[in-house]
Amino acid sequence: MKSLYTLVVFACFSLSLLAQSNMLSTNPVAEQVMLGNYNPADYMPTQVIDQPADIVSHILQGVSPDSLHAWLEVLNDFHTRNTGSDTSSATTGIGAARRWVYSKFQQFSSENEGRLLPSYLQFDRNICGMGQHRNVFAVLPGTDGNLDDMILIEAHLDSRCESVCDVDCQAHGMEDNGSGSALVIELARVMSRLALKRTVVFMCTIGEEQGLYGADAFAKYAKNKGIKIRAVLNNDIVGGIICGETSSPPSCPGLNHVDSTQVRLFSAGSINSPHKQLARFIKLEYLEELEDLVSVPMLLTIMSAEDRTGRGGDHIPFRQQGYPAMRFTSANEHGNANTSDPDYHDRQHTTTDILGVDTDGDQVIDSFFVDFNYLSRNAVINGVAAAMAAIGPKTPDFETTKDDQLLHVNIDDPENYGQYRVFFRSLSNEFDSIWTVNSAVASVPKPAGGGWVSVAAVDDNGIESLFSGEKIPTTVNATGEVIEEIPAKPIELFQNRPNPFDEATNIDFMVHDVPVYREAFIAISDLNGNTIKRLPVQLQPGINTVLYTHGYNVTGVYAYSIVVDGKVMDTKRMVFAN
Ligand SMILES: [Zn+2]
């Protein structure tokens, strides 16, 4: 018995060393709101802004490049926001930085009838020699008590220089990630005036640079408490527009190339991924609600991978806890952050990730590395997508079939919204077709080729829900009887998506019958038959997905095969076009 007891104690102790513990919200009211235990009437503003067009115009008019610039000037002045840096100083270090963010949330709240509830999420973990840490967040309670799934807009507040636990070096961290932090603060300022049906939370995390610890702590805290999170919008490196000498693949075009009109949306998965569907929702909201109103149109690119090659971010711990999550990142980055390379000259993760330079010697920064207009456009995209997710209808489920002529959907919608969108997607990360239908049982022309169907409900205001999962339509005959399609192969490969691809592509395969096997892998080979990569896989019944990162600088046609115990089960071709 004694040895078992020792073992149990030891196991618990080891776990506490490995994970964050004692996660708690310092504001119990904020926690109750996130759980849905509150009276929405207590937080109803005197002047109600709740119509989609008014919400969009409020965010578009309210978000200001000058205001973002001002937040960045303050963040710049803390010298470092390293997670292990000083917490007692009033002017430098992470403690001063997060108390300032908290004070801004308090200020926005008092300017808006006390509607924004600031809090810390405190947790224990040894990071850079410090044992206790705090994310700072603010809760804007939803106005519809029947909708208890919240939207989270977040960014990591912490910074670093060359050495990840150097707590004294200058780490202004302006691109990474003063830009995202300023965006979160600015949206809290602007959006705290809105009356949104669902609760929206604005958060600046800590410990990202050492291992995504602050986001992981919040995701686990939410999971443990039973807090429902509908969508996580992570902003990490969202203000820079200049390409460095290096950049993590998929890279930007070359040194000093400028791109101020594109932002990348990273998320996990390919087929039937709630994270990719969230990224597609954000893009659709931009196209429907904003594109016609803005002076500088933006390109939102839905990326194949969850993050850049070899990199990660705060959206990942949320995905791991089962919450739909994605990341915004600038098209152009200054560095691959490999600071151990002696030839590394770029700004990310160095003391030179600064706000800008003084070009005329008057001691005033006049040339900036963060583009405030670009950052402002990204803030508006975030805010509008989050607001539409916060006011939109519930996501319906559905069944789908197809015959020779038509694609049919049968939408299960207890709310009876009455209008729906039907989405069809084949080879890319984007939809090929979107239809609007006026009945829960509807048919649209059958697209050519195979692909994936999903749906959304549309409310009286014309706002769609988040998108459902994706399904393959079952084949039926003219009278609606299911035609059994006998699978040609026990394991079959799908066409990779996207194809052609740039740096990363998803390879999906369907396992109809799981065989007894020792080893399975996807083999990538050139057309001379030389294998250039083997990706080990586990065979699960249904659809399996593997992300293939090319990292092999030769464009052209490649073959990919699924091989089980030495036997090639299926082969297809794909095109790498950098
Ligand atoms: Zn970052």
Short mmCIF file of N, CA, C and O in Angstrom, two decimals, residues 180-239:
data_model
loop_
_atom_site.label_atom_id
_atom_site.label_comp_id
_atom_site.label_asym_id
_atom_site.label_seq_id
_atom_site.Cartn_x
_atom_site.Cartn_y
_atom_site.Cartn_z
N GLY A 180 -0.29 42.45 -32.00
CA GLY A 180 -1.50 41.71 -31.63
C GLY A 180 -2.10 42.24 -30.33
O GLY A 180 -3.33 42.35 -30.19
N SER A 181 -1.23 42.60 -29.37
CA SER A 181 -1.72 43.12 -28.08
C SER A 181 -2.46 44.44 -28.28
O SER A 181 -3.53 44.65 -27.70
N ALA A 182 -1.87 45.33 -29.09
CA ALA A 182 -2.52 46.62 -29.36
C ALA A 182 -3.88 46.39 -30.03
O ALA A 182 -4.86 47.09 -29.74
N LEU A 183 -3.93 45.41 -30.92
CA LEU A 183 -5.19 45.08 -31.61
C LEU A 183 -6.26 44.66 -30.61
O LEU A 183 -7.41 45.11 -30.67
N VAL A 184 -5.89 43.80 -29.65
CA VAL A 184 -6.86 43.33 -28.65
C VAL A 184 -7.34 44.50 -27.78
O VAL A 184 -8.54 44.65 -27.52
N ILE A 185 -6.42 45.35 -27.36
CA ILE A 185 -6.78 46.50 -26.52
C ILE A 185 -7.70 47.45 -27.29
O ILE A 185 -8.72 47.91 -26.76
N GLU A 186 -7.35 47.70 -28.55
CA GLU A 186 -8.17 48.61 -29.37
C GLU A 186 -9.58 48.05 -29.58
O GLU A 186 -10.57 48.78 -29.51
N LEU A 187 -9.68 46.75 -29.83
CA LEU A 187 -11.02 46.17 -30.02
C LEU A 187 -11.83 46.17 -28.73
O LEU A 187 -13.05 46.36 -28.76
N ALA A 188 -11.17 46.00 -27.58
CA ALA A 188 -11.88 46.10 -26.30
C ALA A 188 -12.43 47.52 -26.14
O ALA A 188 -13.57 47.72 -25.70
N ARG A 189 -11.64 48.51 -26.53
CA ARG A 189 -12.09 49.91 -26.44
C ARG A 189 -13.31 50.14 -27.32
O ARG A 189 -14.33 50.68 -26.86
N VAL A 190 -13.21 49.71 -28.58
CA VAL A 190 -14.27 50.02 -29.55
C VAL A 190 -15.51 49.15 -29.33
O VAL A 190 -16.64 49.64 -29.38
N MET A 191 -15.31 47.88 -29.05
CA MET A 191 -16.45 46.94 -29.01
C MET A 191 -17.20 46.96 -27.69
O MET A 191 -18.31 46.43 -27.61
N SER A 192 -16.61 47.55 -26.64
CA SER A 192 -17.32 47.55 -25.34
C SER A 192 -18.56 48.43 -25.36
O SER A 192 -19.34 48.42 -24.43
N ARG A 193 -18.76 49.17 -26.43
CA ARG A 193 -20.00 49.95 -26.58
C ARG A 193 -21.12 49.13 -27.22
O ARG A 193 -22.29 49.52 -27.17
N LEU A 194 -20.78 48.00 -27.83
CA LEU A 194 -21.76 47.24 -28.63
C LEU A 194 -22.63 46.34 -27.76
O LEU A 194 -22.20 45.87 -26.70
N ALA A 195 -23.85 46.10 -28.23
CA ALA A 195 -24.74 45.13 -27.58
C ALA A 195 -24.76 43.88 -28.46
O ALA A 195 -25.50 43.79 -29.43
N LEU A 196 -23.90 42.90 -28.11
CA LEU A 196 -23.77 41.68 -28.90
C LEU A 196 -24.46 40.54 -28.16
O LEU A 196 -24.39 40.47 -26.93
N LYS A 197 -25.10 39.66 -28.90
CA LYS A 197 -25.90 38.61 -28.25
C LYS A 197 -25.04 37.70 -27.37
O LYS A 197 -25.42 37.34 -26.27
N ARG A 198 -23.88 37.30 -27.93
CA ARG A 198 -23.01 36.40 -27.16
C ARG A 198 -21.90 37.20 -26.47
O ARG A 198 -21.50 38.26 -26.93
N THR A 199 -21.39 36.62 -25.41
CA THR A 199 -20.27 37.22 -24.67
C THR A 199 -19.01 37.21 -25.53
O THR A 199 -18.72 36.23 -26.23
N VAL A 200 -18.27 38.32 -25.48
CA VAL A 200 -16.98 38.41 -26.17
C VAL A 200 -15.90 38.67 -25.12
O VAL A 200 -16.09 39.51 -24.22
N VAL A 201 -14.80 37.94 -25.21
CA VAL A 201 -13.69 38.09 -24.26
C VAL A 201 -12.44 38.55 -25.01
O VAL A 201 -12.13 38.03 -26.09
N PHE A 202 -11.78 39.56 -24.44
CA PHE A 202 -10.54 40.11 -25.00
C PHE A 202 -9.41 39.71 -24.06
O PHE A 202 -9.48 39.99 -22.87
N MET A 203 -8.38 39.06 -24.59
CA MET A 203 -7.34 38.56 -23.67
C MET A 203 -5.93 38.78 -24.21
O MET A 203 -5.65 38.57 -25.39
N CYS A 204 -5.03 39.19 -23.29
CA CYS A 204 -3.59 39.21 -23.56
C CYS A 204 -2.95 38.13 -22.70
O CYS A 204 -3.09 38.14 -21.47
N THR A 205 -2.26 37.20 -23.34
CA THR A 205 -1.68 36.05 -22.63
C THR A 205 -0.20 36.27 -22.34
O THR A 205 0.44 37.20 -22.83
N ILE A 206 0.32 35.35 -21.57
CA ILE A 206 1.71 35.39 -21.15
C ILE A 206 2.32 34.01 -21.43
O ILE A 206 1.60 33.06 -21.70
N GLY A 207 3.65 33.93 -21.41
CA GLY A 207 4.31 32.63 -21.52
C GLY A 207 4.20 31.98 -22.89
O GLY A 207 4.48 30.79 -23.04
N GLU A 208 3.83 32.79 -23.92
CA GLU A 208 3.71 32.21 -25.25
C GLU A 208 5.07 31.80 -25.77
O GLU A 208 5.24 30.71 -26.32
N GLU A 209 6.06 32.66 -25.56
CA GLU A 209 7.39 32.43 -26.15
C GLU A 209 8.08 31.20 -25.56
O GLU A 209 8.91 30.59 -26.20
N GLN A 210 7.72 30.85 -24.32
CA GLN A 210 8.37 29.68 -23.69
C GLN A 210 7.59 28.39 -23.95
O GLN A 210 8.07 27.31 -23.62
N GLY A 211 6.37 28.48 -24.50
CA GLY A 211 5.63 27.23 -24.74
C GLY A 211 4.12 27.38 -24.70
O GLY A 211 3.43 26.43 -24.34
N LEU A 212 3.58 28.54 -25.08
CA LEU A 212 2.12 28.75 -25.19
C LEU A 212 1.42 28.54 -23.84
O LEU A 212 0.27 28.10 -23.79
N TYR A 213 2.11 28.85 -22.73
CA TYR A 213 1.61 28.46 -21.41
C TYR A 213 0.37 29.23 -20.97
O TYR A 213 -0.53 28.66 -20.35
N GLY A 214 0.32 30.53 -21.26
CA GLY A 214 -0.83 31.33 -20.83
C GLY A 214 -2.10 30.90 -21.55
O GLY A 214 -3.17 30.76 -20.94
N ALA A 215 -1.99 30.68 -22.86
CA ALA A 215 -3.15 30.22 -23.63
C ALA A 215 -3.56 28.82 -23.17
O ALA A 215 -4.74 28.52 -23.03
N ASP A 216 -2.57 27.98 -22.93
CA ASP A 216 -2.85 26.62 -22.46
C ASP A 216 -3.57 26.66 -21.11
O ASP A 216 -4.53 25.90 -20.88
N ALA A 217 -3.11 27.57 -20.23
CA ALA A 217 -3.75 27.69 -18.91
C ALA A 217 -5.21 28.11 -19.07
O ALA A 217 -6.11 27.55 -18.43
N PHE A 218 -5.48 29.09 -19.95
CA PHE A 218 -6.86 29.55 -20.12
C PHE A 218 -7.72 28.47 -20.76
O PHE A 218 -8.87 28.26 -20.37
N ALA A 219 -7.18 27.79 -21.77
CA ALA A 219 -7.95 26.74 -22.46
C ALA A 219 -8.32 25.63 -21.48
O ALA A 219 -9.45 25.13 -21.48
N LYS A 220 -7.37 25.25 -20.62
CA LYS A 220 -7.66 24.19 -19.63
C LYS A 220 -8.61 24.68 -18.55
O LYS A 220 -9.49 23.94 -18.10
N TYR A 221 -8.41 25.93 -18.12
CA TYR A 221 -9.33 26.54 -17.15
C TYR A 221 -10.75 26.52 -17.70
O TYR A 221 -11.70 26.10 -17.02
N ALA A 222 -10.92 26.95 -18.97
CA ALA A 222 -12.24 26.99 -19.59
C ALA A 222 -12.83 25.58 -19.66
O ALA A 222 -14.00 25.36 -19.34
N LYS A 223 -12.01 24.64 -20.07
CA LYS A 223 -12.47 23.25 -20.18
C LYS A 223 -12.89 22.70 -18.82
O LYS A 223 -13.96 22.10 -18.69
N ASN A 224 -12.06 22.93 -17.81
CA ASN A 224 -12.37 22.43 -16.45
C ASN A 224 -13.65 23.03 -15.91
O ASN A 224 -14.43 22.36 -15.24
N LYS A 225 -13.87 24.31 -16.20
CA LYS A 225 -15.04 25.01 -15.65
C LYS A 225 -16.31 24.73 -16.46
O LYS A 225 -17.40 25.03 -16.01
N GLY A 226 -16.14 24.25 -17.69
CA GLY A 226 -17.29 24.06 -18.57
C GLY A 226 -17.68 25.33 -19.30
O GLY A 226 -18.85 25.50 -19.68
N ILE A 227 -16.71 26.23 -19.52
CA ILE A 227 -16.97 27.44 -20.28
C ILE A 227 -16.98 27.07 -21.77
O ILE A 227 -16.06 26.42 -22.26
N LYS A 228 -18.05 27.48 -22.48
CA LYS A 228 -18.17 27.15 -23.90
C LYS A 228 -17.54 28.26 -24.74
O LYS A 228 -17.92 29.43 -24.60
N ILE A 229 -16.61 27.89 -25.59
CA ILE A 229 -15.97 28.88 -26.47
C ILE A 229 -16.33 28.51 -27.90
O ILE A 229 -16.06 27.41 -28.37
N ARG A 230 -16.99 29.45 -28.58
CA ARG A 230 -17.46 29.21 -29.93
C ARG A 230 -16.35 29.39 -30.96
O ARG A 230 -16.31 28.70 -31.98
N ALA A 231 -15.46 30.35 -30.69
CA ALA A 231 -14.41 30.66 -31.66
C ALA A 231 -13.28 31.39 -30.96
O ALA A 231 -13.52 32.23 -30.10
N VAL A 232 -12.05 31.04 -31.33
CA VAL A 232 -10.86 31.72 -30.81
C VAL A 232 -10.13 32.36 -31.99
O VAL A 232 -9.76 31.68 -32.95
N LEU A 233 -9.96 33.70 -31.90
CA LEU A 233 -9.22 34.44 -32.91
C LEU A 233 -7.90 34.89 -32.29
O LEU A 233 -7.87 35.81 -31.46
N ASN A 234 -6.82 34.21 -32.63
CA ASN A 234 -5.50 34.55 -32.09
C ASN A 234 -4.78 35.48 -33.05
O ASN A 234 -4.74 35.22 -34.26
N ASN A 235 -4.24 36.56 -32.52
CA ASN A 235 -3.50 37.52 -33.33
C ASN A 235 -2.05 37.55 -32.90
O ASN A 235 -1.74 37.96 -31.79
N ASP A 236 -1.17 37.10 -33.78
CA ASP A 236 0.25 37.02 -33.43
C ASP A 236 1.06 37.43 -34.66
O ASP A 236 1.09 36.71 -35.65
N ILE A 237 1.71 38.60 -34.55
CA ILE A 237 2.46 39.21 -35.66
C ILE A 237 1.47 39.66 -36.74
O ILE A 237 1.28 39.01 -37.76
N VAL A 238 0.82 40.79 -36.48
CA VAL A 238 -0.23 41.24 -37.37
C VAL A 238 -0.05 42.70 -37.80
O VAL A 238 -0.97 43.31 -38.34
N GLY A 239 1.17 43.26 -37.57
CA GLY A 239 1.37 44.66 -37.91
C GLY A 239 2.50 44.94 -38.88
O GLY A 239 2.59 46.02 -39.46
#
